[in-house]
Amino acid sequence: MHDSVKVYPAKPSRVYLYVTCLVDSFSPDTGFDAIALLEREGVAVDVVQGQTCCGQPAYNSGYRAEARKVAEAQMALFPEPWPIVILSGSCGGMMRKHYAELMPENVDVPAFSQRVYEFSEFLLHVLNVRLQDQGEATEITLHTSCAGRREMGIHEAGLALLAQLSRVTPIAHDYQSECCGFGGTFAVKHADISRAMAEDKTLHIAATGVQEFVSTDWGCMLNLNTTFEYQKASLRGRHLASFLAERTGLKRSSD
Amino acid sequence: MQQQPQLFKDASQHALADATLRTNFRGAMDFLRNKRERVLDDAEFSSLSAQCEAIKQRCLSQLPALLEQLETRCQANGIQVHWAETPAQANEIIAAIADGCNATSAVKGKSMVTEEIGLNDYLGARGVECLESDMGEFIVQMAHEPPSHIIMPAIHKSAAQIARLFHEQLEGVDYTEDVDTLIGIGRSVLRGKFRHAHVGISGVNFAVAETGTLCLVENEGNGRMCTTVPPVHIAVTGIEKVVQWLQDVPPLLSLLTRSATGQPITTYFNMISGPRRPGEKDGPEQVHLVLLDNGRSNAFADEQLRKTLQCIRCGACMNHCPVYTRIGGHAYGTTYPGPIGKIISPHLLGLDATRDLPTASSLCGACEEVCPVRIPIPQLLQRLRAEYRSDEEGVMSGAGGGRSILEAGVWAGWAWACEHPGVYRLLTWIAGRMRSLVPWLPSAWKNGRTMPVPAARSFHHRYQQRKSRP
Ligand code: SF4
């Protein structure tokens, strides 16, 4: 379970952005949209080149020694005391919660883990953003990841950000808190069970009648978007960062 | 009942393909979840579950001493106490008690521990007919099936399926789907059996060390019949059910019933403190308590794994588990299905036999969220995964069994690439180039999903280019 009370620091002038391996490979735009949103708030963004993966896949597969090596290598990349903003609740959960389980003897872990913030949580609670909606009226549903919800406790943050957009109506879908079936290696090891979960989730999302959904976790989104695509449905999800950037009239800070 | 967790993959595929089963489960689980939600608000749940977790941890921390105290107090109350390390020993003890009173028939209240040891078959083979008296258990016994849920054994069956079963298995019963009529029929069959049974068998929800009291939670009164009408009562329990004081029981009971069925309290709560005393009008002449280990002391020995034993068997984790909800209890091939089954079964049956269970979870955490005693089930699943793949000596049988050279090599290579960003970037670059060619996902994924396609140029690639621009 997530820590019950999290105390947020004052707004910093500089942050590290942890892009995550899935954003890196599958949705580079998400990374640039996130940078644009952070920079607009006057925060300088550092993307460390050596970042690869948080170590979660090996950890969840039972390969702890391997996960530890990777985790230690990642920790070494963020020497300054700036916040580490991470584009996924699940990688955030790994760094904030599981690094301590993985390396109980490493005294640097608690201070490191405390600096880790999931992106939407950071926008809302640390930067206190006030978003100005510039888009047409639309409806949207939010899929929260399980790790974001139960390990990080940040599932309300995405909704609170959407609520700032005057012409966006967030619609709840049935079984909102239920898992989409991704779970990393679970989706591969037990693909049939995972698929059944993904199919139900797409049904519930589609039943809201929205044209698009958002999430802050690319793992869930890969799972759901490929399911929608297989069903030849036009509904797709994108990262909350991209949705917010577009609604608030931000041009991508380029590539 | 034969336990076959080795067949989990096949069995779960089979279950997924069964549309009726999936509808039955979805409906039943929704019903139980909604009922629970109506009687438990977040604030109360959070403070009470913290209290219950603390009670169970305190009791488990002194488990050996409490078990000794329980034995002494029970004996002082006239309860005969027996210790069984294995299912076979437990069965022998129970059969010997039955032999001692020339029993040929036994009635049983719902007890998962007797499922765990396969008692019905064992007694049946020795000429003692063992009839299940809980309505759900009665139904699955008629269908020659094990329970598919620890609280609601027949939850996988629809009213129509049960109606057919009654009509086919019981003499002179017309086909009816009327639930009250069916329950009435079941009752009248059971009444006759209660009256003539030589032995009554039950489980135990809480065994109080302080007073030597056996507590039994139930709704139908069958438990009370089993423990009072026959001349001999045998209670069977896992050693983890002992609590220290009588005052430990109310908070646990209050969360147990609400988590399990959404009831503020059950219709019956039995506290058994010994056989019939002189001058008393009812109650058995002998009461026996069989304390079963069966791998539990193994879990007890490790501080992290010990948390598994906090379980009070409410079944809430199953009701909220997206995997259980879709495949049902039988697919697991174990006495205890669902999230709790995934963490307790490896202790009872070994990691080799249960190799697929700890991985059959997306680690979504719904189970931990609803557990009234706050068992960190996802964390324990990860521990079991590591235990199965570790190259160090583990505490459980089958530890290290799942470490294949190939898989370990893949993860070592992955770790090496992640530690060397240059290598990692090269690999993602290659993946981007070959993006529509890599057939790296199993066919089961592609059966309902398309292949995820990497972007042509990765974020880091584009970011580098952006930075190098003047
Ligand atoms: S693990 Fe927790 S939720 Fe599951 S049956 Fe046991 S006590 Fe109930």
XYZ file of C-alpha atoms and ligand atoms in Angstrom:
733
model
C 0.000 0.000 0.000
C 1.084 3.537 -0.601
C 2.221 5.827 2.154
C -0.847 7.434 3.621
C 0.431 10.991 3.818
C 2.928 12.370 1.375
C 4.393 15.763 2.110
C 5.173 17.679 -1.048
C 8.115 20.075 -1.334
C 8.058 23.643 -2.631
C 8.279 24.149 -6.371
C 11.838 23.459 -7.566
C 13.580 25.263 -10.406
C 14.968 22.105 -11.944
C 13.867 18.477 -12.220
C 15.047 15.223 -13.680
C 12.610 13.583 -16.072
C 12.574 9.790 -16.146
C 11.072 8.883 -19.472
C 10.640 5.092 -18.919
C 11.567 2.430 -21.417
C 8.068 2.147 -22.907
C 7.745 5.863 -23.602
C 11.250 5.825 -25.039
C 10.460 3.065 -27.509
C 6.756 3.355 -28.164
C 5.675 6.929 -27.607
C 8.484 9.485 -27.803
C 5.910 12.284 -28.217
C 4.737 11.689 -24.664
C 8.198 12.586 -23.428
C 8.307 15.840 -25.374
C 4.789 16.802 -24.286
C 5.737 16.235 -20.676
C 8.820 18.413 -21.079
C 6.715 21.183 -22.622
C 4.244 21.115 -19.737
C 6.996 21.235 -17.140
C 8.911 23.987 -18.900
C 5.817 26.147 -19.190
C 5.682 26.149 -15.389
C 9.164 27.570 -15.355
C 10.914 24.378 -14.441
C 14.114 23.378 -16.202
C 14.091 19.735 -17.282
C 17.091 17.456 -17.324
C 16.841 14.200 -19.237
C 19.788 12.090 -18.214
C 21.119 10.152 -21.150
C 22.122 7.040 -19.281
C 18.612 6.135 -18.134
C 17.377 2.812 -19.436
C 14.873 0.859 -17.341
C 13.918 0.969 -13.657
C 14.509 -2.774 -13.216
C 10.909 -3.729 -12.677
C 10.654 -6.473 -15.338
C 13.400 -8.532 -13.718
C 12.149 -7.812 -10.217
C 8.641 -9.001 -11.048
C 10.030 -12.078 -12.741
C 11.911 -13.175 -9.666
C 15.384 -12.148 -10.837
C 16.391 -9.956 -7.961
C 20.147 -9.851 -8.408
C 19.708 -8.643 -11.979
C 17.061 -6.113 -10.953
C 19.348 -4.796 -8.226
C 22.214 -4.202 -10.634
C 19.974 -2.195 -12.916
C 18.390 -0.296 -10.024
C 21.796 0.685 -8.663
C 22.916 1.848 -12.084
C 19.798 4.035 -12.396
C 20.178 5.528 -8.929
C 23.696 6.640 -9.751
C 22.393 8.754 -12.626
C 20.612 11.305 -10.462
C 23.215 12.816 -8.146
C 21.655 16.285 -7.711
C 18.932 16.656 -5.072
C 16.283 17.589 -7.668
C 12.952 15.791 -7.869
C 12.793 12.861 -10.296
C 9.582 13.096 -12.277
C 8.583 9.817 -13.811
C 6.124 9.180 -16.615
C 4.570 6.058 -15.137
C 2.974 5.039 -11.863
C 4.328 1.585 -12.202
C 7.990 2.573 -12.617
C 7.358 5.153 -9.929
C 6.124 2.398 -7.632
C 9.240 0.405 -8.386
C 11.520 3.298 -7.435
C 9.520 4.626 -4.556
C 8.476 1.381 -2.940
C 10.337 -1.626 -4.265
C 13.898 -0.306 -4.357
C 13.837 -0.463 -0.569
C 12.765 -4.126 -0.648
C 15.365 -4.898 -3.242
C 18.262 -3.153 -1.513
C 17.480 -3.038 2.205
C 21.163 -2.533 2.999
C 21.608 0.462 0.696
C 21.363 3.564 2.914
C 20.890 5.910 -0.039
C 17.611 4.372 -1.104
C 15.163 6.173 1.241
C 16.377 9.634 0.234
C 16.338 8.651 -3.428
C 12.851 7.132 -3.261
C 11.477 10.243 -1.606
C 12.518 12.294 -4.603
C 10.464 10.206 -7.012
C 7.159 11.682 -8.221
C 4.742 10.415 -10.785
C 4.131 13.024 -13.475
C 0.475 13.917 -12.800
C 1.064 13.962 -9.066
C 3.972 16.339 -9.596
C 2.004 18.725 -11.805
C -0.851 18.843 -9.345
C 0.754 18.777 -5.933
C 4.210 20.248 -6.418
C 3.758 22.667 -9.293
C 0.128 23.475 -8.417
C -0.633 23.968 -12.095
C -3.700 25.904 -13.199
C -4.648 24.703 -16.657
C -6.483 26.876 -19.186
C -8.626 24.822 -21.517
C -8.443 25.920 -25.135
C -10.128 23.021 -26.853
C -13.617 22.131 -28.003
C -16.072 20.509 -25.605
C -15.321 16.819 -25.263
C -15.736 13.809 -23.023
C -12.951 11.603 -21.810
C -12.404 8.660 -19.502
C -9.278 8.069 -17.462
C -7.705 4.679 -16.959
C -5.602 4.651 -13.820
C -2.906 2.051 -13.511
C -2.954 -0.333 -10.548
C 0.513 0.676 -9.442
C -0.440 4.341 -9.670
C -3.534 3.634 -7.628
C -2.331 1.173 -5.035
C 1.416 1.616 -4.805
C 1.621 5.365 -5.367
C -1.883 6.470 -4.378
C -1.985 9.036 -7.186
C -5.098 7.936 -9.072
C -6.986 11.068 -8.028
C -4.318 13.350 -9.484
C -5.177 12.627 -13.120
C -8.851 13.306 -12.468
C -8.084 16.519 -10.632
C -6.043 17.743 -13.612
C -8.829 16.881 -16.037
C -11.287 18.692 -13.798
C -9.304 21.906 -14.364
C -10.189 21.788 -18.035
C -13.418 23.737 -18.370
C -14.768 22.002 -21.444
C -13.665 18.478 -20.774
C -16.156 16.182 -19.076
C -14.512 13.208 -17.390
C -16.718 10.116 -17.520
C -16.213 7.219 -15.139
C -16.268 3.750 -16.643
C -17.520 0.594 -14.932
C -14.972 -1.401 -12.961
C -12.733 1.621 -13.074
C -10.372 0.362 -10.389
C -9.963 -3.043 -12.023
C -6.702 -4.055 -13.662
C -6.422 -3.875 -17.479
C -4.497 -7.144 -17.508
C -1.051 -5.910 -18.461
C 1.179 -6.562 -15.462
C 4.397 -6.747 -17.490
C 5.504 -10.344 -17.872
C 2.049 -11.500 -16.709
C 0.657 -10.461 -20.097
C 3.158 -12.774 -21.746
C 3.262 -15.669 -19.267
C -0.499 -15.840 -18.868
C -1.528 -14.182 -22.097
C -5.002 -15.715 -22.196
C -6.067 -14.508 -18.764
C -4.494 -11.153 -19.478
C -6.350 -10.900 -22.760
C -9.678 -11.644 -21.086
C -9.012 -8.799 -18.666
C -8.012 -6.418 -21.465
C -11.122 -7.270 -23.463
C -13.380 -6.523 -20.519
C -11.604 -3.249 -19.918
C -12.000 -2.141 -23.532
C -15.698 -3.029 -23.318
C -16.170 -0.874 -20.242
C -14.236 2.028 -21.724
C -16.118 1.841 -25.022
C -19.441 1.710 -23.183
C -18.915 5.285 -21.981
C -19.246 6.505 -25.556
C -16.016 8.524 -25.434
C -13.838 8.852 -28.516
C -10.593 8.691 -26.618
C -9.236 7.730 -23.211
C -6.189 8.852 -21.280
C -3.815 7.145 -18.914
C -0.523 7.956 -17.263
C 0.937 4.514 -17.790
C 2.186 3.372 -21.147
C 2.097 -0.300 -20.147
C -1.677 -0.257 -19.732
C -2.024 1.797 -22.875
C -0.039 -0.598 -25.065
C -2.228 -3.382 -23.791
C -5.505 -1.546 -24.385
C -4.613 0.146 -27.662
C -3.470 -3.091 -29.260
C -6.693 -4.709 -28.046
C -8.808 -1.925 -29.560
C -6.800 -2.158 -32.742
C -7.361 -5.902 -32.953
C -11.092 -5.287 -32.539
C -10.873 -2.776 -35.385
C -12.340 -0.167 -33.071
C -11.294 3.429 -33.590
C -11.061 4.241 -29.889
C -7.498 4.864 -28.683
C -5.772 6.037 -25.581
C -2.946 8.459 -25.176
C -0.866 9.695 -22.317
C -2.398 12.361 -20.134
C 0.608 14.583 -20.855
C -0.193 14.665 -24.561
C -3.851 15.358 -23.900
C -3.086 18.204 -21.483
C -0.493 19.719 -23.791
C -2.929 19.765 -26.665
C -5.878 21.094 -24.648
C -3.850 23.926 -23.229
C -2.499 24.991 -26.586
C 1.065 23.900 -26.143
C 3.134 23.189 -29.148
C 5.439 20.310 -28.553
C 8.807 21.560 -27.395
C 10.012 20.006 -30.588
C 12.039 17.285 -32.054
C -9.922 -34.658 -4.032
C -6.902 -34.804 -6.306
C -4.979 -31.524 -6.278
C -3.560 -30.582 -9.659
C -2.061 -27.111 -9.693
C 0.381 -28.365 -12.376
C -2.477 -28.156 -14.842
C -3.199 -24.506 -14.090
C -2.493 -23.230 -17.590
C -4.728 -25.727 -19.329
C -7.418 -25.478 -16.699
C -7.522 -21.688 -16.834
C -7.767 -21.709 -20.623
C -10.610 -24.118 -20.359
C -12.376 -21.912 -17.823
C -11.895 -18.802 -19.948
C -13.613 -20.523 -22.830
C -16.638 -21.373 -20.663
C -19.011 -18.438 -21.128
C -21.549 -19.648 -18.553
C -18.880 -20.010 -15.932
C -17.573 -16.532 -16.590
C -21.035 -15.013 -16.360
C -21.784 -16.918 -13.151
C -18.592 -15.673 -11.583
C -18.900 -12.091 -12.678
C -22.424 -11.907 -11.271
C -21.579 -13.632 -8.014
C -18.447 -11.587 -7.403
C -20.249 -8.315 -8.125
C -22.917 -9.306 -5.629
C -20.383 -10.074 -2.898
C -18.321 -6.960 -3.574
C -21.354 -4.704 -3.407
C -22.521 -6.271 -0.176
C -19.112 -5.802 1.375
C -18.979 -2.220 0.279
C -22.305 -1.431 1.891
C -21.166 -2.537 5.337
C -17.579 -1.290 5.340
C -16.621 2.317 4.954
C -13.005 3.173 4.236
C -12.211 4.880 7.507
C -13.589 2.095 9.677
C -11.984 -0.555 7.527
C -8.640 1.109 7.728
C -8.563 1.389 11.522
C -10.075 -2.028 12.139
C -7.813 -3.807 9.678
C -4.780 -2.207 11.308
C -6.007 -3.591 14.609
C -6.660 -7.045 13.162
C -3.261 -7.157 11.489
C -1.646 -6.309 14.819
C -3.619 -9.030 16.616
C -2.625 -11.691 14.122
C 1.001 -10.619 14.110
C 1.156 -10.660 17.883
C -0.398 -14.111 18.019
C 1.844 -15.503 15.294
C 4.955 -14.089 16.926
C 4.338 -16.420 19.861
C 2.773 -19.250 17.933
C 4.554 -22.205 19.574
C 3.801 -20.956 23.096
C 0.170 -20.227 22.254
C -0.302 -23.668 20.770
C 1.005 -25.238 23.948
C -1.268 -23.065 26.022
C -4.186 -23.971 23.790
C -3.441 -27.645 24.279
C -3.290 -27.293 28.075
C -6.483 -25.259 28.314
C -8.372 -27.497 25.927
C -7.346 -30.567 27.875
C -8.452 -28.892 31.098
C -11.827 -28.377 29.415
C -12.004 -32.037 28.474
C -11.101 -31.568 24.800
C -8.633 -34.177 23.504
C -5.865 -32.589 21.467
C -4.004 -34.289 18.596
C -1.091 -33.043 16.508
C -0.689 -33.848 12.834
C 2.290 -32.846 10.769
C 1.015 -34.146 7.440
C -2.391 -34.695 5.822
C -1.821 -38.453 6.122
C -1.287 -38.197 9.863
C -4.383 -36.061 10.279
C -6.474 -38.579 8.374
C -5.127 -41.454 10.456
C -5.921 -39.644 13.683
C -9.465 -38.880 12.582
C -10.029 -42.394 11.283
C -8.777 -43.846 14.569
C -11.238 -41.716 16.524
C -14.025 -42.843 14.198
C -12.958 -46.473 14.628
C -12.965 -45.993 18.380
C -16.691 -45.378 18.341
C -17.470 -47.868 15.575
C -18.594 -45.084 13.319
C -19.951 -45.735 9.848
C -21.305 -42.265 9.196
C -20.102 -38.758 9.782
C -21.586 -35.322 9.118
C -19.334 -32.427 8.421
C -19.731 -28.679 8.712
C -17.872 -26.602 6.161
C -14.158 -27.042 6.687
C -11.455 -26.202 4.183
C -8.791 -27.993 6.198
C -10.578 -31.302 5.738
C -10.612 -30.560 2.002
C -6.895 -29.911 2.251
C -6.280 -33.382 3.694
C -8.788 -35.155 1.457
C -10.717 -36.491 4.443
C -13.945 -37.502 2.699
C -12.204 -39.888 0.328
C -10.008 -41.269 3.074
C -12.904 -42.002 5.427
C -15.080 -43.220 2.572
C -12.485 -45.831 1.615
C -12.557 -47.091 5.192
C -16.291 -47.492 5.297
C -17.191 -44.226 6.995
C -19.590 -42.186 4.904
C -18.875 -38.502 5.303
C -21.703 -36.170 4.400
C -21.239 -32.461 3.826
C -23.906 -30.507 5.680
C -23.201 -26.969 4.514
C -25.610 -26.383 1.625
C -22.903 -25.276 -0.777
C -20.625 -28.165 0.170
C -23.577 -30.539 -0.057
C -24.118 -29.390 -3.645
C -20.496 -29.772 -4.741
C -20.284 -33.135 -3.007
C -23.292 -34.303 -5.013
C -21.569 -33.068 -8.169
C -18.322 -34.836 -7.200
C -16.453 -31.559 -7.340
C -14.246 -29.693 -4.900
C -15.439 -26.288 -3.664
C -14.549 -23.457 -6.006
C -14.574 -20.759 -3.333
C -13.609 -21.014 0.322
C -16.739 -19.257 1.569
C -19.216 -20.096 -1.203
C -18.284 -23.589 -2.361
C -20.957 -23.815 -5.087
C -20.741 -20.243 -6.315
C -19.747 -21.401 -9.800
C -23.117 -23.069 -10.343
C -26.259 -21.417 -11.617
C -29.688 -22.121 -10.130
C -30.508 -24.214 -13.203
C -27.401 -26.351 -12.780
C -28.243 -26.945 -9.121
C -31.853 -27.758 -9.937
C -30.714 -30.404 -12.409
C -28.311 -31.849 -9.883
C -31.017 -32.209 -7.203
C -33.387 -33.735 -9.705
C -30.831 -36.266 -10.924
C -29.120 -37.158 -7.662
C -31.905 -37.198 -5.095
C -34.694 -39.682 -5.290
C -38.192 -38.372 -5.923
C -37.180 -34.757 -6.409
C -38.925 -32.872 -9.196
C -37.038 -30.327 -11.248
C -37.427 -26.893 -9.715
C -35.354 -23.748 -9.840
C -37.069 -22.237 -6.833
C -34.250 -21.569 -4.399
C -36.331 -21.869 -1.229
C -37.751 -25.193 -2.326
C -34.276 -26.491 -3.149
C -32.936 -25.427 0.224
C -35.950 -27.072 1.907
C -35.210 -30.317 0.101
C -31.554 -30.191 1.087
C -32.481 -29.536 4.703
C -34.791 -32.477 4.990
C -32.163 -34.819 3.552
C -29.627 -33.520 6.031
C -31.898 -33.628 9.082
C -32.152 -37.386 8.823
C -28.384 -37.704 8.552
C -27.697 -35.507 11.556
C -29.874 -37.645 13.751
C -28.037 -40.851 12.939
C -24.447 -39.767 12.386
C -21.890 -41.189 14.792
C -19.375 -38.424 14.334
C -19.633 -34.696 13.657
C -16.671 -32.989 11.997
C -16.064 -29.236 11.834
C -13.420 -26.662 11.142
C -12.372 -23.869 13.485
C -12.279 -20.129 12.800
C -10.519 -19.057 15.975
C -8.996 -21.241 18.693
C -8.548 -19.199 21.854
C -5.435 -20.152 23.803
C -6.416 -18.276 26.959
C -9.618 -20.224 27.499
C -9.352 -23.302 25.293
C -12.396 -22.237 23.280
C -13.086 -23.234 19.673
C -15.014 -20.590 17.726
C -17.032 -21.474 14.670
C -18.686 -18.965 12.340
C -21.617 -20.092 10.194
C -25.002 -19.174 8.819
C -27.074 -22.289 8.381
C -27.024 -23.945 11.775
C -25.487 -27.025 10.225
C -22.281 -26.349 12.068
C -24.141 -26.330 15.353
C -25.912 -29.569 14.432
C -22.596 -31.232 13.559
C -20.993 -30.154 16.794
C -23.859 -30.920 19.150
C -25.989 -33.806 17.857
C -23.520 -36.650 17.155
C -21.907 -38.199 20.247
C -18.395 -37.383 19.018
C -17.197 -34.035 17.656
C -13.866 -33.719 15.850
C -12.651 -30.202 15.099
C -9.825 -29.898 12.577
C -7.757 -26.773 12.121
C -4.502 -25.388 10.796
C -2.151 -24.283 13.552
C -2.353 -20.628 12.468
C -5.914 -20.234 13.723
C -4.884 -19.862 17.348
C -5.399 -16.455 18.981
C -4.119 -15.387 22.354
C -7.094 -13.912 24.181
C -10.849 -14.038 23.994
C -10.828 -10.304 23.401
C -8.895 -10.862 20.156
C -11.965 -12.488 18.657
C -14.540 -9.650 18.308
C -12.536 -7.399 15.960
C -11.454 -10.368 13.831
C -14.985 -11.717 13.704
C -16.430 -8.374 12.781
C -14.086 -7.993 9.816
C -14.367 -11.642 8.843
C -18.114 -11.632 8.315
C -18.210 -8.260 6.648
C -15.311 -9.016 4.311
C -16.668 -12.437 3.430
C -20.374 -11.971 2.781
C -21.069 -8.376 3.694
C -22.905 -9.482 6.827
C -22.475 -7.401 9.988
C -22.732 -10.684 11.859
C -23.577 -14.271 10.949
C -26.656 -16.145 12.084
C -24.594 -18.493 14.241
C -21.421 -18.007 16.188
C -20.485 -21.100 18.156
C -18.063 -21.134 21.049
C -17.195 -24.661 21.987
C -15.471 -25.147 25.275
C -15.694 -28.871 25.881
C -17.878 -31.962 25.764
C -21.248 -32.301 27.476
C -20.949 -31.861 31.226
C -22.925 -33.806 33.809
C -26.442 -32.491 33.962
C -26.305 -30.869 30.523
C -29.024 -31.892 28.080
C -27.113 -31.794 24.824
C -23.665 -31.716 23.365
C -21.249 -34.454 22.334
C -19.696 -36.871 24.796
C -16.239 -36.425 23.280
C -14.631 -33.414 21.670
C -11.351 -33.772 19.765
C -9.161 -31.071 18.315
C -6.769 -31.981 15.497
C -4.046 -29.386 14.897
C -2.556 -29.616 11.424
C 0.788 -28.270 10.306
C 1.121 -29.361 6.645
C 3.795 -26.851 5.644
C 2.602 -24.035 7.887
C 5.592 -24.153 10.213
C 7.642 -23.707 7.070
C 5.907 -20.412 6.398
C 6.202 -19.557 10.061
C 9.976 -19.930 10.044
C 10.510 -16.965 7.705
C 9.441 -13.580 8.955
C 8.193 -12.330 5.603
C 6.449 -15.524 4.543
C 4.877 -15.788 7.996
C 2.454 -13.059 6.979
C 0.708 -15.683 4.861
C -0.511 -17.226 8.110
C -2.353 -14.068 9.150
C -5.179 -15.126 6.841
C -8.612 -15.540 8.442
C -10.075 -17.145 5.297
C -12.658 -14.502 4.480
C -12.311 -14.911 0.711
C -12.427 -11.164 0.005
C -9.188 -11.367 -1.962
C -10.811 -13.863 -4.327
C -13.915 -11.767 -4.795
C -11.793 -8.806 -5.841
C -9.167 -10.633 -7.866
C -9.451 -10.027 -11.631
C -7.835 -13.392 -12.301
C -10.035 -15.445 -9.955
C -13.127 -13.626 -11.198
C -12.412 -14.806 -14.722
C -11.248 -18.359 -14.232
C -13.025 -19.479 -11.050
C -11.693 -21.629 -8.258
C -11.329 -25.021 -9.936
C -8.717 -23.828 -12.411
C -6.202 -23.427 -9.611
C -6.281 -27.121 -8.800
C -5.718 -26.369 -5.123
C -7.852 -26.366 -1.983
C -7.382 -22.642 -1.548
C -7.808 -20.766 -4.835
C -7.336 -17.100 -5.676
C -4.744 -14.779 -4.176
C -4.533 -16.507 -0.805
C -4.224 -19.828 -2.596
C -1.292 -18.549 -4.607
C 0.660 -17.726 -1.480
C -0.370 -20.581 0.827
C -0.407 -23.459 -1.685
C 3.357 -23.389 -2.345
C 3.872 -24.090 1.365
C 1.422 -26.972 1.360
C 2.370 -28.543 -1.957
C 5.845 -27.262 -2.785
C 6.950 -24.687 -5.345
C 7.476 -27.212 -8.107
C 3.880 -28.357 -8.081
C 2.562 -24.799 -7.871
C 5.032 -23.127 -10.230
C 2.426 -21.264 -12.315
C 0.421 -19.875 -9.420
C 2.714 -17.061 -8.222
C 3.162 -15.795 -11.786
C -0.572 -15.824 -12.547
C -1.050 -12.351 -11.142
C -0.702 -8.907 -12.669
C 0.266 -7.715 -9.161
C -2.601 -5.247 -9.367
C -2.905 -5.145 -5.599
C -6.702 -5.448 -5.324
C -6.262 -8.400 -2.947
C -4.032 -6.506 -0.572
C -6.393 -3.553 -0.643
C -9.339 -5.564 0.665
C -7.544 -8.008 2.958
C -8.861 -7.464 6.505
C -5.539 -8.476 8.041
C -3.409 -6.583 5.528
C -1.441 -9.446 4.062
C 0.912 -7.931 1.453
C -0.052 -10.558 -1.112
C 1.679 -8.957 -4.148
C 4.904 -8.673 -2.193
C 4.681 -12.313 -1.147
C 4.013 -13.354 -4.734
C 7.175 -11.582 -5.788
C 9.029 -13.316 -2.993
C 7.758 -16.700 -4.191
C 8.762 -15.900 -7.758
C 12.242 -15.046 -6.551
C 12.311 -18.144 -4.365
C 11.461 -20.376 -7.303
C 14.118 -18.830 -9.512
C 16.795 -18.189 -6.959
C 20.136 -19.880 -7.243
C 20.515 -19.671 -3.493
C 19.099 -22.191 -1.082
C 15.507 -21.253 -0.308
C 13.228 -22.151 2.572
C 10.576 -23.942 0.570
C 10.600 -27.252 -1.202
C 11.153 -26.640 -4.894
C 13.161 -23.453 -4.316
C 15.410 -22.737 -7.268
C 13.547 -25.305 -9.348
C 12.437 -22.771 -11.916
C 15.844 -21.381 -12.698
C 16.564 -22.351 -16.264
C 19.938 -21.508 -17.709
C 18.299 -19.925 -20.720
C 15.964 -17.644 -18.789
C 18.649 -16.649 -16.304
C 20.904 -15.857 -19.256
C 18.274 -13.665 -20.848
C 17.851 -11.654 -17.670
C 21.583 -11.375 -17.170
C 21.888 -10.034 -20.719
C 19.022 -7.653 -20.145
C 20.637 -6.358 -16.938
C 23.928 -5.899 -18.767
C 22.252 -3.901 -21.534
C 20.408 -1.742 -19.009
C 23.666 -0.979 -17.254
C 25.266 0.017 -20.537
C 23.108 2.752 -22.051
C 25.021 2.582 -25.323
C 24.110 -1.054 -25.793
C 20.567 -0.355 -24.688
C 20.171 2.502 -27.171
C 21.549 0.341 -29.935
C 19.012 -2.353 -29.143
C 16.076 0.065 -29.104
C 17.400 1.553 -32.344
C 17.429 -1.878 -33.941
C 13.930 -2.574 -32.609
C 12.784 0.695 -34.168
C 14.288 -0.269 -37.534
C 12.882 -3.754 -37.544
C 9.680 -2.695 -35.945
C 7.234 -4.672 -37.982
C 9.423 -7.743 -38.165
C 9.974 -8.763 -34.582
C 7.657 -11.658 -33.730
C 8.582 -11.555 -30.074
C 5.211 -11.964 -28.454
C 3.559 -15.337 -27.950
C 0.663 -16.249 -30.133
C -1.762 -15.965 -27.218
C -1.081 -12.245 -27.040
C -1.614 -11.837 -30.748
C -4.860 -13.722 -30.482
C -6.711 -10.707 -29.147
C -4.238 -7.892 -29.591
C -2.133 -6.554 -32.390
C 1.633 -6.356 -32.178
C 2.828 -3.241 -30.421
C 5.044 -1.396 -32.856
C 7.994 0.661 -31.605
C 8.291 4.228 -32.847
C 10.644 4.699 -35.773
C 12.943 6.847 -33.666
C 13.105 6.508 -29.912
C 12.673 9.393 -27.523
C 16.325 9.415 -26.586
C 17.387 9.396 -30.211
C 15.201 12.395 -30.983
C 16.216 14.147 -27.778
C 19.879 13.823 -28.687
C 19.229 15.275 -32.121
C 17.311 18.154 -30.616
C 20.137 18.905 -28.224
C 22.796 18.800 -30.916
C 20.900 21.303 -33.021
C 22.381 24.790 -32.855
S -5.699 -13.373 2.369
Fe -6.857 -11.749 3.397
S -8.555 -11.348 2.012
Fe -7.714 -13.330 1.395
S -8.905 -14.838 2.519
Fe -7.132 -14.380 3.770
S -7.793 -12.777 5.151
Fe -9.292 -12.848 3.509
